[in-house]
Amino acid sequence: MASIASLGRMVSGLKAAQKGLQVTGQNLSNMNTPGYTRQQLLQHESAYLNIGSASSGLMQVGLGVSQTEIRQIRDSLADRRFRTESTVLNYYTTCHSAMSEIESILDEPYGEGVSEMLSSFWAQTQKLNTNPDGVEERLSFIQAANVLIKKANQVTNALNTYQDNLNTQVIAATKRINEIIKEVKDYNDKIAVNEINGDHANDYRDARNKLLDELATYGEVKYEEDADSKITLSFENTVVVDKDFTTLLELKQTKEKSPFVKPVWSTNKEDVYKLDKVISAAKETDTGSLKALLIARGEEYVNEKTTWDDIALNSHYSVDMTGNSYIIPKIQKKFNDFIHAVVDVANETLNGMGIGIHQGMTGVPIFTPIKTPADNPPPTKPNLDDYVDEAAYNVAYDQYIKDYTTYLTSDALKSYMVPGNLQVNPELLEEGGYNKLGTVANDPENVGDNSKITELLANWGAAKDWPGELSTLSPSSPHYKKVSIMNYYAEFVTDIGMEGSGYQNKASEKLATVNNIDQQRSAMSGVSQDEELTFMLKYQYAYNAAARMVTIMDGMMDTIINKM
């Protein structure tokens, strides 16, 4: 019986070494598997058997080796730090990505952006000033105005399209968050079932940890593990997984008639993100890519009714305060105000009389809206067939132009004179339309009069109030400036570049922190090929030694049983 017992001890060593080889092999085979955590076999000596006693103490015989557990080598503190910093990193990375896209839409300062079109418009205005009644100069001026306004419309349409793209990303992110919540709950159940007998469901734990890493990219994550190995998970300070219960996200329209959606909780329909406070690192509100998507997109397209209060997160502070505005809406409204100022200067200055076939009649406005309010339509253009002669028609047409110009400068229409809804007056683009450009000031016979054009150049270069007179500004308005049209746009582009650079710098700082923590995690939980090969040799030698002992014991027993 002693020999049989000895054989059992040797077999225990054989099994322990075999299990060690299996664990080492699994580590090596998953060395490059994302989310895999290095596993380690713990062993301990089995209980001793008392076979007698002596003056020096008990006489004992060992019963071999036992396998304690297969554990993961993981730093839970590093995991929490990684997820906390990853949340912030993804907020700034997403904001920087949005700013980069906006910069590419504006195509400044080295591409064919609005600034280049402004320079061309300015140059053609100067040429027109030298020869006001020249056909080529008038046509070139109208063409430059047309190119400028088309570029402005293109920028606005591109920004709106990008908002649509961000809205699609919000929908996709919300869907993925719900999937993660459900999967975490499923892994909770699997881990609890598999660990009920004291084992470790390491592969399931790896999968759950990987999901937590991913969820942290979308928003703030907190969790605690209970005695049955399930975690209670919170996302953005709301419990989303608690034992057998989950709380999911739903999508709700941001505002009436807006095409955009925002995430709300399925239980109480409240917003997941209460975007009514300034975003800052000090307040730890700069969390997650989903919030960044909402901040970048805004709640609606900027339109004629959008105010700075609609764009500010906290309307008690300026939208120019870092972290206090929706990104695209702020840029869009500033761009709208700028183009509106350009249109006003051109329309209100070149309001003289035309030349040629239009001599003596009021010149038509240069820029007009594509669409007008349904409840406030423009004056009806007279039809030549309705008049007894051309002279009577000309009188009616001249009055129409005056009424239409007054209509365009009315408060109801000014809000419609924004990029995306602007065009060069179609009458100027018609054959002979250049005659309708209102360059003549007083004397209809003086077709070479350049006083109106000189006035336009002066107004173009004069400093004006942005975004309006200081006394009229609300607390949420941008910081007051008094600069010329060209200087305002240059500062506008510079501000966008600086804001994007700020997000990039913060993202770079956080990336360095996240990479450092991840390296610490990898140093502990990652698989080292050299280390695992060392373990493999150790277990291989142990296996060979145990196998050799079994062979020797087998030979001894064969001799005793069969040959003696």
Coordinates of C-alpha atoms in Angstrom, one line a residue:
M1 CA 0.0 0.0 0.0
A2 CA 2.9 2.3 0.7
S3 CA 4.1 1.9 -2.9
I4 CA 0.6 2.7 -4.2
A5 CA 0.5 5.8 -2.0
S6 CA 4.0 6.9 -3.3
L7 CA 2.7 6.5 -6.8
G8 CA -0.2 8.8 -6.0
R9 CA 2.3 11.4 -4.7
M10 CA 4.2 11.3 -7.9
V11 CA 1.1 11.5 -10.1
S12 CA 0.1 14.7 -8.2
G13 CA 3.4 16.2 -9.3
L14 CA 2.8 15.0 -12.8
K15 CA -0.6 16.6 -12.9
A16 CA 0.6 19.9 -11.3
A17 CA 3.4 20.2 -13.9
Q18 CA 0.9 19.4 -16.7
K19 CA -1.5 22.1 -15.5
G20 CA 1.4 24.5 -15.3
L21 CA 2.3 23.7 -18.9
Q22 CA -1.3 24.3 -20.0
V23 CA -1.5 27.7 -18.3
T24 CA 1.9 28.7 -19.8
G25 CA 0.8 27.5 -23.2
Q26 CA -2.4 29.5 -22.9
N27 CA -0.5 32.6 -22.0
L28 CA 1.8 32.3 -24.9
S29 CA -1.0 31.6 -27.4
N30 CA -2.8 34.7 -26.2
M31 CA 0.2 37.0 -26.0
N32 CA -1.1 39.3 -28.7
T33 CA -4.8 39.0 -27.8
P34 CA -6.3 42.4 -26.8
G35 CA -7.7 42.4 -23.3
Y36 CA -6.0 39.1 -22.3
T37 CA -4.6 39.0 -18.7
R38 CA -1.7 36.8 -17.8
Q39 CA -2.6 33.8 -15.7
Q40 CA -0.5 32.1 -13.1
L41 CA -0.8 28.6 -11.5
L42 CA -0.4 28.6 -7.7
Q43 CA 0.6 25.4 -6.0
H44 CA 1.0 24.3 -2.4
E45 CA 2.1 21.1 -0.6
S46 CA -0.6 18.7 0.3
A47 CA -1.4 17.8 3.9
Y48 CA 1.0 15.5 5.7
L49 CA 0.1 12.0 6.9
N50 CA 1.2 11.1 10.5
I51 CA 2.7 7.6 10.6
G52 CA 4.1 7.6 14.1
S53 CA 6.0 9.7 16.6
A54 CA 9.5 10.0 17.9
S55 CA 11.3 11.9 20.6
S56 CA 12.1 14.7 18.1
G57 CA 8.4 15.0 17.1
L58 CA 5.8 13.5 14.8
M59 CA 6.8 11.2 12.0
Q60 CA 5.0 12.5 8.8
V61 CA 4.9 11.6 5.1
G62 CA 4.0 14.2 2.5
L63 CA 1.0 13.5 0.2
G64 CA 2.3 15.4 -2.8
V65 CA 1.4 18.7 -4.4
S66 CA -1.9 20.4 -4.8
Q67 CA -3.1 23.1 -7.2
T68 CA -4.3 26.1 -5.3
E69 CA -5.8 28.2 -8.1
I70 CA -5.2 29.7 -11.5
R71 CA -5.2 33.4 -10.9
Q72 CA -5.0 36.5 -13.0
I73 CA -2.2 38.9 -12.5
R74 CA -4.0 42.3 -12.7
D75 CA -3.7 45.6 -10.9
S76 CA -7.2 46.8 -10.1
L77 CA -6.0 50.2 -9.1
A78 CA -4.3 50.7 -12.4
D79 CA -7.5 49.6 -14.2
R80 CA -9.5 52.3 -12.4
R81 CA -6.9 55.0 -13.2
F82 CA -6.7 53.9 -16.8
R83 CA -10.5 54.1 -17.2
T84 CA -10.7 57.5 -15.5
E85 CA -8.0 59.0 -17.7
S86 CA -9.3 57.3 -20.8
T87 CA -12.7 59.0 -20.3
V88 CA -11.1 62.4 -20.4
L89 CA -8.8 61.5 -23.3
N90 CA -11.7 60.5 -25.5
Y91 CA -13.5 63.7 -24.7
Y92 CA -10.7 65.9 -25.9
T93 CA -9.8 63.6 -28.8
T94 CA -13.4 63.8 -30.1
C95 CA -13.4 67.6 -29.7
H96 CA -10.1 67.9 -31.5
S97 CA -11.4 65.7 -34.3
A98 CA -14.4 68.0 -34.7
M99 CA -12.3 71.1 -34.8
S100 CA -10.0 69.5 -37.4
E101 CA -13.0 68.7 -39.6
I102 CA -14.2 72.3 -39.2
E103 CA -10.8 73.6 -40.2
S104 CA -10.8 71.4 -43.3
I105 CA -14.3 72.7 -44.2
L106 CA -13.2 76.3 -43.9
D107 CA -10.0 75.4 -45.8
E108 CA -8.0 78.2 -44.2
P109 CA -5.5 79.7 -44.4
Y110 CA -3.8 78.0 -47.3
G111 CA -6.7 76.6 -49.3
E112 CA -9.3 78.2 -51.4
G113 CA -11.3 79.4 -48.4
V114 CA -13.5 82.4 -47.8
S115 CA -10.5 84.7 -47.0
E116 CA -9.2 84.1 -50.6
M117 CA -12.7 85.0 -52.0
L118 CA -12.8 88.1 -49.8
S119 CA -9.4 89.2 -51.1
S120 CA -10.7 88.6 -54.7
F121 CA -13.9 90.6 -54.0
W122 CA -11.8 93.4 -52.5
A123 CA -9.4 93.4 -55.5
Q124 CA -12.3 93.5 -58.0
T125 CA -13.9 96.4 -56.0
Q126 CA -10.7 98.3 -56.4
K127 CA -10.6 97.7 -60.1
L128 CA -14.2 98.8 -60.4
N129 CA -13.3 102.0 -58.6
T130 CA -10.8 102.8 -61.3
N131 CA -13.4 102.3 -64.1
P132 CA -17.0 102.3 -62.7
D133 CA -18.7 102.1 -66.1
G134 CA -16.4 99.5 -67.6
V135 CA -18.3 96.4 -68.7
E136 CA -15.4 94.0 -67.9
E137 CA -14.9 95.6 -64.4
R138 CA -18.6 95.4 -63.6
L139 CA -18.8 91.8 -64.8
S140 CA -15.7 90.8 -62.8
F141 CA -17.1 92.5 -59.7
I142 CA -20.4 90.6 -60.0
Q143 CA -18.6 87.3 -60.6
A144 CA -16.3 87.9 -57.5
A145 CA -19.5 88.5 -55.4
N146 CA -21.1 85.4 -56.8
V147 CA -18.0 83.2 -56.0
L148 CA -17.8 84.6 -52.5
I149 CA -21.4 84.0 -51.7
K150 CA -21.4 80.5 -53.2
K151 CA -18.3 79.7 -51.0
A152 CA -20.2 81.0 -47.9
N153 CA -23.2 78.8 -48.8
Q154 CA -20.9 75.8 -49.3
V155 CA -19.3 76.3 -45.9
T156 CA -22.7 76.5 -44.2
N157 CA -24.0 73.4 -46.0
A158 CA -20.8 71.5 -45.2
L159 CA -21.1 72.4 -41.5
N160 CA -24.8 71.2 -41.5
T161 CA -23.7 68.0 -43.2
Y162 CA -21.1 67.4 -40.5
Q163 CA -23.7 68.0 -37.8
D164 CA -25.7 65.2 -39.5
N165 CA -22.7 63.0 -39.4
L166 CA -22.1 63.7 -35.7
N167 CA -25.8 63.0 -35.0
T168 CA -25.3 59.6 -36.7
Q169 CA -22.3 59.0 -34.4
V170 CA -24.4 59.9 -31.3
I171 CA -27.0 57.2 -32.4
A172 CA -24.3 54.6 -33.0
A173 CA -22.6 55.4 -29.6
T174 CA -25.8 55.1 -27.7
K175 CA -26.6 51.8 -29.4
R176 CA -23.1 50.5 -28.5
I177 CA -23.4 51.6 -24.9
N178 CA -26.6 49.7 -24.5
E179 CA -24.9 46.6 -26.0
I180 CA -22.1 46.9 -23.5
I181 CA -24.5 47.2 -20.6
K182 CA -26.3 44.0 -21.6
E183 CA -23.0 42.2 -22.2
V184 CA -21.6 43.2 -18.8
K185 CA -24.8 41.8 -17.2
D186 CA -24.5 38.6 -19.1
Y187 CA -20.8 38.2 -18.1
N188 CA -21.8 38.9 -14.5
D189 CA -24.1 35.9 -14.6
K190 CA -21.6 33.6 -16.3
I191 CA -18.8 34.6 -13.8
A192 CA -21.1 34.0 -10.8
V193 CA -22.1 30.6 -12.1
N194 CA -18.6 29.5 -12.9
E195 CA -17.0 30.7 -9.7
I196 CA -19.6 29.4 -7.3
N197 CA -17.3 26.4 -6.5
G198 CA -14.3 28.6 -5.9
D199 CA -12.8 28.5 -9.4
H200 CA -11.8 31.6 -11.4
A201 CA -13.6 32.4 -14.6
N202 CA -10.6 34.2 -16.0
D203 CA -11.6 34.3 -19.6
Y204 CA -15.0 35.8 -18.7
R205 CA -13.3 38.3 -16.5
D206 CA -11.1 39.4 -19.3
A207 CA -14.1 39.9 -21.5
R208 CA -15.8 41.9 -18.8
N209 CA -12.8 44.1 -18.2
K210 CA -12.4 44.7 -21.9
L211 CA -16.0 45.9 -22.0
L212 CA -15.4 48.3 -19.1
D213 CA -12.4 49.7 -20.9
E214 CA -14.6 50.4 -23.9
L215 CA -17.5 51.8 -21.9
A216 CA -15.0 54.2 -20.3
T217 CA -14.3 55.8 -23.7
Y218 CA -18.0 56.9 -23.9
G219 CA -18.4 58.4 -20.4
E220 CA -17.5 58.2 -16.7
V221 CA -17.6 54.6 -15.3
K222 CA -17.7 53.5 -11.7
Y223 CA -18.0 49.9 -10.5
E224 CA -17.8 47.7 -7.4
E225 CA -17.5 43.9 -7.3
D226 CA -19.7 42.0 -4.7
A227 CA -19.2 38.7 -3.0
D228 CA -20.8 36.7 -5.8
S229 CA -18.3 38.1 -8.3
K230 CA -20.9 40.4 -10.0
I231 CA -20.1 44.1 -10.4
T232 CA -22.5 46.9 -9.8
L233 CA -21.8 49.3 -12.7
S234 CA -22.6 53.0 -12.9
F235 CA -22.3 55.1 -16.1
E236 CA -22.4 58.9 -15.8
N237 CA -23.4 58.6 -12.1
T238 CA -26.4 56.4 -12.8
V239 CA -26.5 52.6 -12.0
V240 CA -26.9 50.7 -15.2
V241 CA -26.1 47.2 -14.0
D242 CA -27.2 45.9 -10.6
K243 CA -27.5 42.2 -10.1
D244 CA -30.4 41.1 -12.4
F245 CA -31.4 44.6 -13.4
T246 CA -30.1 47.0 -16.2
T247 CA -30.9 50.6 -17.1
L248 CA -30.5 51.4 -20.7
L249 CA -30.3 54.6 -22.8
E250 CA -33.0 55.8 -25.2
L251 CA -32.9 58.6 -27.8
K252 CA -35.1 61.7 -27.6
Q253 CA -35.4 64.7 -29.9
T254 CA -33.3 67.6 -28.7
K255 CA -35.8 70.3 -29.6
E256 CA -39.1 70.6 -31.4
K257 CA -38.5 70.4 -35.2
S258 CA -34.8 69.6 -34.7
P259 CA -33.5 66.5 -36.6
F260 CA -31.0 65.8 -33.8
V261 CA -31.4 63.4 -30.9
K262 CA -29.9 63.1 -27.4
P263 CA -29.6 60.1 -25.0
V264 CA -32.0 59.9 -22.0
W265 CA -32.4 57.2 -19.4
S266 CA -35.1 54.6 -20.1
T267 CA -36.4 54.7 -16.6
N268 CA -37.1 58.4 -15.9
K269 CA -36.5 59.9 -19.4
E270 CA -34.1 62.4 -18.0
D271 CA -31.0 63.6 -19.9
V272 CA -27.9 61.4 -19.5
Y273 CA -25.9 64.6 -19.8
K274 CA -27.2 67.9 -18.3
L275 CA -25.4 70.3 -20.6
D276 CA -26.1 73.5 -18.6
K277 CA -22.7 74.0 -17.0
V278 CA -19.3 75.1 -18.3
I279 CA -17.2 72.0 -19.3
S280 CA -13.9 72.1 -17.4
A281 CA -11.2 69.8 -16.0
A282 CA -11.4 71.4 -12.6
K283 CA -15.1 70.4 -12.3
E284 CA -14.3 67.0 -13.8
T285 CA -17.0 67.4 -16.4
D286 CA -14.8 66.7 -19.4
T287 CA -15.8 63.1 -19.7
G288 CA -16.4 60.8 -22.6
S289 CA -16.6 60.8 -26.4
L290 CA -20.5 60.8 -26.3
K291 CA -20.6 64.1 -24.4
A292 CA -18.0 65.5 -26.8
L293 CA -20.2 64.5 -29.8
L294 CA -23.2 66.3 -28.3
I295 CA -21.1 69.4 -27.5
A296 CA -19.6 69.5 -31.0
R297 CA -22.9 68.9 -32.8
G298 CA -25.3 71.2 -30.8
E299 CA -29.0 70.8 -30.4
E300 CA -30.1 72.1 -33.8
Y301 CA -29.0 73.8 -37.0
V302 CA -28.2 77.5 -36.6
N303 CA -31.0 79.4 -38.3
E304 CA -32.4 82.9 -38.4
K305 CA -33.9 82.5 -35.0
T306 CA -30.8 81.1 -33.1
T307 CA -29.6 83.3 -30.3
W308 CA -26.4 83.2 -28.3
D309 CA -28.3 81.9 -25.3
D310 CA -29.3 78.9 -27.4
I311 CA -25.6 78.2 -28.1
A312 CA -24.1 78.9 -24.6
L313 CA -24.2 76.0 -22.1
N314 CA -24.5 78.5 -19.3
S315 CA -26.1 81.7 -20.6
H316 CA -24.6 83.7 -17.7
Y317 CA -21.2 83.5 -19.4
S318 CA -19.9 84.3 -22.9
V319 CA -19.8 81.6 -25.5
D320 CA -16.1 82.6 -25.9
M321 CA -15.4 81.2 -22.4
T322 CA -13.6 77.9 -22.8
G323 CA -16.1 75.0 -22.6
N324 CA -19.2 77.1 -22.5
S325 CA -20.7 76.6 -26.0
Y326 CA -21.7 74.1 -28.6
I327 CA -18.8 74.0 -31.0
I328 CA -20.3 74.0 -34.5
P329 CA -23.3 76.3 -33.6
K330 CA -20.9 78.9 -32.2
I331 CA -18.7 78.9 -35.3
Q332 CA -21.7 78.8 -37.6
K333 CA -23.4 81.8 -35.9
K334 CA -20.2 83.8 -35.9
F335 CA -19.8 83.0 -39.6
N336 CA -23.4 84.0 -40.3
D337 CA -22.9 87.3 -38.5
F338 CA -19.8 87.9 -40.6
I339 CA -21.4 87.2 -44.0
H340 CA -24.4 89.2 -43.0
A341 CA -22.2 92.2 -42.3
V342 CA -20.5 91.7 -45.7
V343 CA -23.9 91.6 -47.4
D344 CA -25.1 94.7 -45.5
V345 CA -22.1 96.7 -46.4
A346 CA -22.4 95.8 -50.1
N347 CA -26.2 96.3 -50.4
E348 CA -26.4 99.4 -48.3
T349 CA -23.5 101.2 -50.0
L350 CA -24.0 100.3 -53.7
N351 CA -27.6 101.6 -53.7
G352 CA -27.2 104.3 -56.4
M353 CA -28.4 104.3 -59.9
G354 CA -27.5 102.0 -62.8
I355 CA -26.0 102.8 -66.3
G356 CA -26.9 101.9 -69.9
I357 CA -30.4 100.6 -70.3
H358 CA -30.8 101.0 -66.5
Q359 CA -29.6 104.6 -66.4
G360 CA -31.5 106.9 -64.1
M361 CA -33.1 103.9 -62.3
T362 CA -32.2 102.6 -58.8
G363 CA -29.7 99.8 -58.9
V364 CA -30.7 96.4 -57.7
P365 CA -29.4 95.0 -54.4
I366 CA -26.3 92.8 -54.9
F367 CA -27.2 90.0 -52.5
T368 CA -30.7 88.6 -52.0
P369 CA -32.2 85.7 -50.0
I370 CA -33.0 82.5 -51.8
K371 CA -36.0 81.8 -49.6
T372 CA -38.2 84.4 -47.8
P373 CA -40.7 84.1 -45.0
A374 CA -44.0 82.7 -46.2
D375 CA -45.9 85.2 -44.0
N376 CA -43.9 88.1 -45.4
P377 CA -43.4 87.7 -49.1
P378 CA -41.3 90.2 -51.2
P379 CA -42.9 92.9 -53.4
T380 CA -44.2 91.7 -56.7
K381 CA -41.9 92.5 -59.6
P382 CA -43.9 94.4 -62.3
N383 CA -44.6 92.8 -65.7
L384 CA -43.9 94.9 -68.8
D385 CA -47.1 93.5 -70.5
D386 CA -49.2 95.1 -67.8
Y387 CA -48.1 98.7 -68.7
V388 CA -49.1 100.9 -71.7
D389 CA -45.5 101.8 -72.5
E390 CA -42.0 101.2 -71.4
A391 CA -41.7 104.6 -69.6
A392 CA -44.6 103.7 -67.3
Y393 CA -43.1 100.2 -66.7
N394 CA -39.7 101.8 -65.8
V395 CA -41.4 104.0 -63.2
A396 CA -43.1 101.0 -61.7
Y397 CA -39.9 98.9 -61.8
D398 CA -37.9 101.7 -60.2
Q399 CA -40.4 101.8 -57.3
Y400 CA -40.3 98.0 -57.1
I401 CA -36.5 98.1 -56.6
K402 CA -36.8 100.7 -53.9
D403 CA -39.5 98.7 -52.1
Y404 CA -37.5 95.5 -52.5
T405 CA -34.4 97.2 -51.0
T406 CA -36.4 98.4 -48.1
Y407 CA -37.9 94.9 -47.7
L408 CA -34.4 93.4 -47.5
T409 CA -33.3 95.8 -44.8
S410 CA -36.4 95.1 -42.7
D411 CA -35.9 93.3 -39.3
A412 CA -38.0 90.4 -40.6
L413 CA -35.7 89.8 -43.6
K414 CA -32.3 90.6 -42.1
S415 CA -32.4 87.3 -40.2
Y416 CA -32.9 85.5 -43.6
M417 CA -29.8 87.1 -45.1
V418 CA -27.5 84.3 -43.8
P419 CA -25.2 81.9 -45.7
G420 CA -27.0 78.9 -47.0
N421 CA -29.9 81.2 -48.0
L422 CA -28.0 83.8 -50.0
Q423 CA -27.4 84.4 -53.7
V424 CA -26.2 87.2 -56.0
N425 CA -29.3 88.9 -57.3
P426 CA -30.4 86.9 -60.4
E427 CA -31.1 90.2 -62.2
L428 CA -27.3 91.0 -62.1
L429 CA -26.5 87.6 -63.7
E430 CA -28.9 88.1 -66.6
E431 CA -27.7 89.3 -69.9
G432 CA -26.9 93.0 -69.5
G433 CA -27.5 92.7 -65.8
Y434 CA -24.3 94.5 -65.1
N435 CA -26.1 97.8 -66.0
K436 CA -28.3 97.4 -62.9
L437 CA -25.3 97.7 -60.5
G438 CA -26.1 100.8 -58.5
T439 CA -22.7 102.6 -58.7
V440 CA -24.0 106.1 -59.8
A441 CA -24.6 108.4 -56.8
N442 CA -26.6 111.5 -57.8
D443 CA -26.2 112.5 -61.5
P444 CA -27.6 109.8 -63.7
E445 CA -25.5 111.2 -66.6
N446 CA -22.3 110.8 -64.6
V447 CA -21.9 107.0 -65.3
G448 CA -18.2 107.2 -64.4
D449 CA -19.0 108.3 -60.8
N450 CA -17.0 106.2 -58.4
S451 CA -18.1 107.8 -55.1
K452 CA -20.3 104.9 -54.2
I453 CA -17.5 102.4 -54.8
T454 CA -15.1 104.6 -52.8
E455 CA -17.6 104.6 -50.0
L456 CA -17.8 100.8 -50.2
L457 CA -14.0 100.5 -49.9
A458 CA -14.1 102.8 -47.0
N459 CA -16.9 100.9 -45.2
W460 CA -15.1 97.7 -45.9
G461 CA -11.9 98.9 -44.2
A462 CA -13.6 100.7 -41.4
A463 CA -13.8 99.2 -37.9
K464 CA -17.2 98.1 -36.8
D465 CA -18.8 96.5 -33.7
W466 CA -18.8 92.7 -33.4
P467 CA -21.1 91.0 -32.7
G468 CA -23.0 94.3 -32.2
E469 CA -23.0 97.5 -30.2
L470 CA -21.6 96.9 -26.8
S471 CA -24.8 98.1 -25.1
T472 CA -26.9 95.6 -26.9
L473 CA -24.9 92.5 -26.1
S474 CA -26.2 89.7 -23.8
P475 CA -24.0 88.0 -21.2
S476 CA -23.8 85.0 -23.5
S477 CA -22.6 87.0 -26.5
P478 CA -19.0 86.6 -27.9
H479 CA -16.4 89.0 -26.6
Y480 CA -16.8 92.5 -28.0
K481 CA -14.4 93.5 -30.9
K482 CA -14.1 96.6 -33.0
V483 CA -12.3 95.6 -36.1
S484 CA -12.7 95.8 -39.9
I485 CA -14.4 93.0 -42.0
M486 CA -11.1 91.5 -43.1
N487 CA -9.5 91.7 -39.7
Y488 CA -12.6 90.1 -38.1
Y489 CA -12.5 87.1 -40.4
A490 CA -8.7 86.7 -39.9
E491 CA -9.3 86.7 -36.1
F492 CA -12.2 84.3 -36.5
V493 CA -10.0 81.8 -38.3
T494 CA -7.2 82.3 -35.8
D495 CA -9.6 81.7 -32.9
I496 CA -10.7 78.4 -34.5
G497 CA -7.1 77.3 -34.9
M498 CA -6.3 78.2 -31.3
E499 CA -9.3 76.4 -30.0
G500 CA -8.4 73.3 -32.0
S501 CA -4.8 73.5 -30.8
G502 CA -6.1 73.7 -27.2
Y503 CA -8.0 70.5 -27.6
Q504 CA -5.1 68.9 -29.3
N505 CA -2.7 69.8 -26.5
K506 CA -5.0 68.5 -23.8
A507 CA -5.6 65.3 -25.8
S508 CA -1.8 64.9 -26.1
E509 CA -1.3 65.4 -22.4
K510 CA -3.9 62.8 -21.6
L511 CA -2.6 60.4 -24.2
A512 CA 0.8 60.4 -22.5
T513 CA -0.9 59.8 -19.1
V514 CA -3.1 57.0 -20.5
N515 CA -0.1 55.3 -22.3
N516 CA 1.9 55.5 -19.1
I517 CA -0.8 53.8 -17.0
D518 CA -1.4 51.3 -19.8
Q519 CA 2.3 50.4 -19.7
Q520 CA 2.1 49.9 -16.0
R521 CA -0.9 47.6 -16.5
S522 CA 0.9 45.7 -19.3
A523 CA 4.0 45.3 -17.1
M524 CA 1.9 43.4 -14.6
S525 CA -0.9 41.7 -16.6
G526 CA 0.8 41.4 -20.0
V527 CA 2.4 38.3 -21.2
S528 CA 6.2 38.2 -21.4
Q529 CA 7.5 35.6 -23.9
D530 CA 10.8 35.2 -22.1
E531 CA 9.2 34.8 -18.7
E532 CA 6.7 32.3 -20.0
L533 CA 9.3 30.2 -21.7
T534 CA 11.2 30.1 -18.4
F535 CA 8.1 28.8 -16.7
M536 CA 7.6 26.3 -19.5
L537 CA 11.1 24.9 -19.0
K538 CA 10.5 24.7 -15.2
Y539 CA 7.2 22.9 -15.6
Q540 CA 8.7 20.7 -18.3
Y541 CA 11.6 19.6 -16.1
A542 CA 9.1 19.0 -13.2
Y543 CA 6.9 17.0 -15.5
N544 CA 9.9 14.9 -16.7
A545 CA 11.1 14.4 -13.1
A546 CA 7.7 13.2 -12.0
A547 CA 7.3 11.0 -15.0
R548 CA 10.8 9.5 -14.3
M549 CA 9.7 8.8 -10.7
V550 CA 6.6 7.1 -11.9
T551 CA 8.6 4.9 -14.2
I552 CA 11.1 3.9 -11.4
M553 CA 8.2 3.1 -9.1
D554 CA 6.5 1.1 -11.8
G555 CA 9.7 -0.9 -12.2
M556 CA 10.1 -1.5 -8.5
M557 CA 6.6 -2.7 -8.1
D558 CA 6.9 -5.0 -11.1
T559 CA 10.1 -6.6 -9.6
I560 CA 8.4 -7.0 -6.2
I561 CA 5.2 -8.4 -7.5
N562 CA 6.3 -10.6 -10.4
K563 CA 9.9 -11.5 -9.8
M564 CA 10.3 -12.1 -6.1

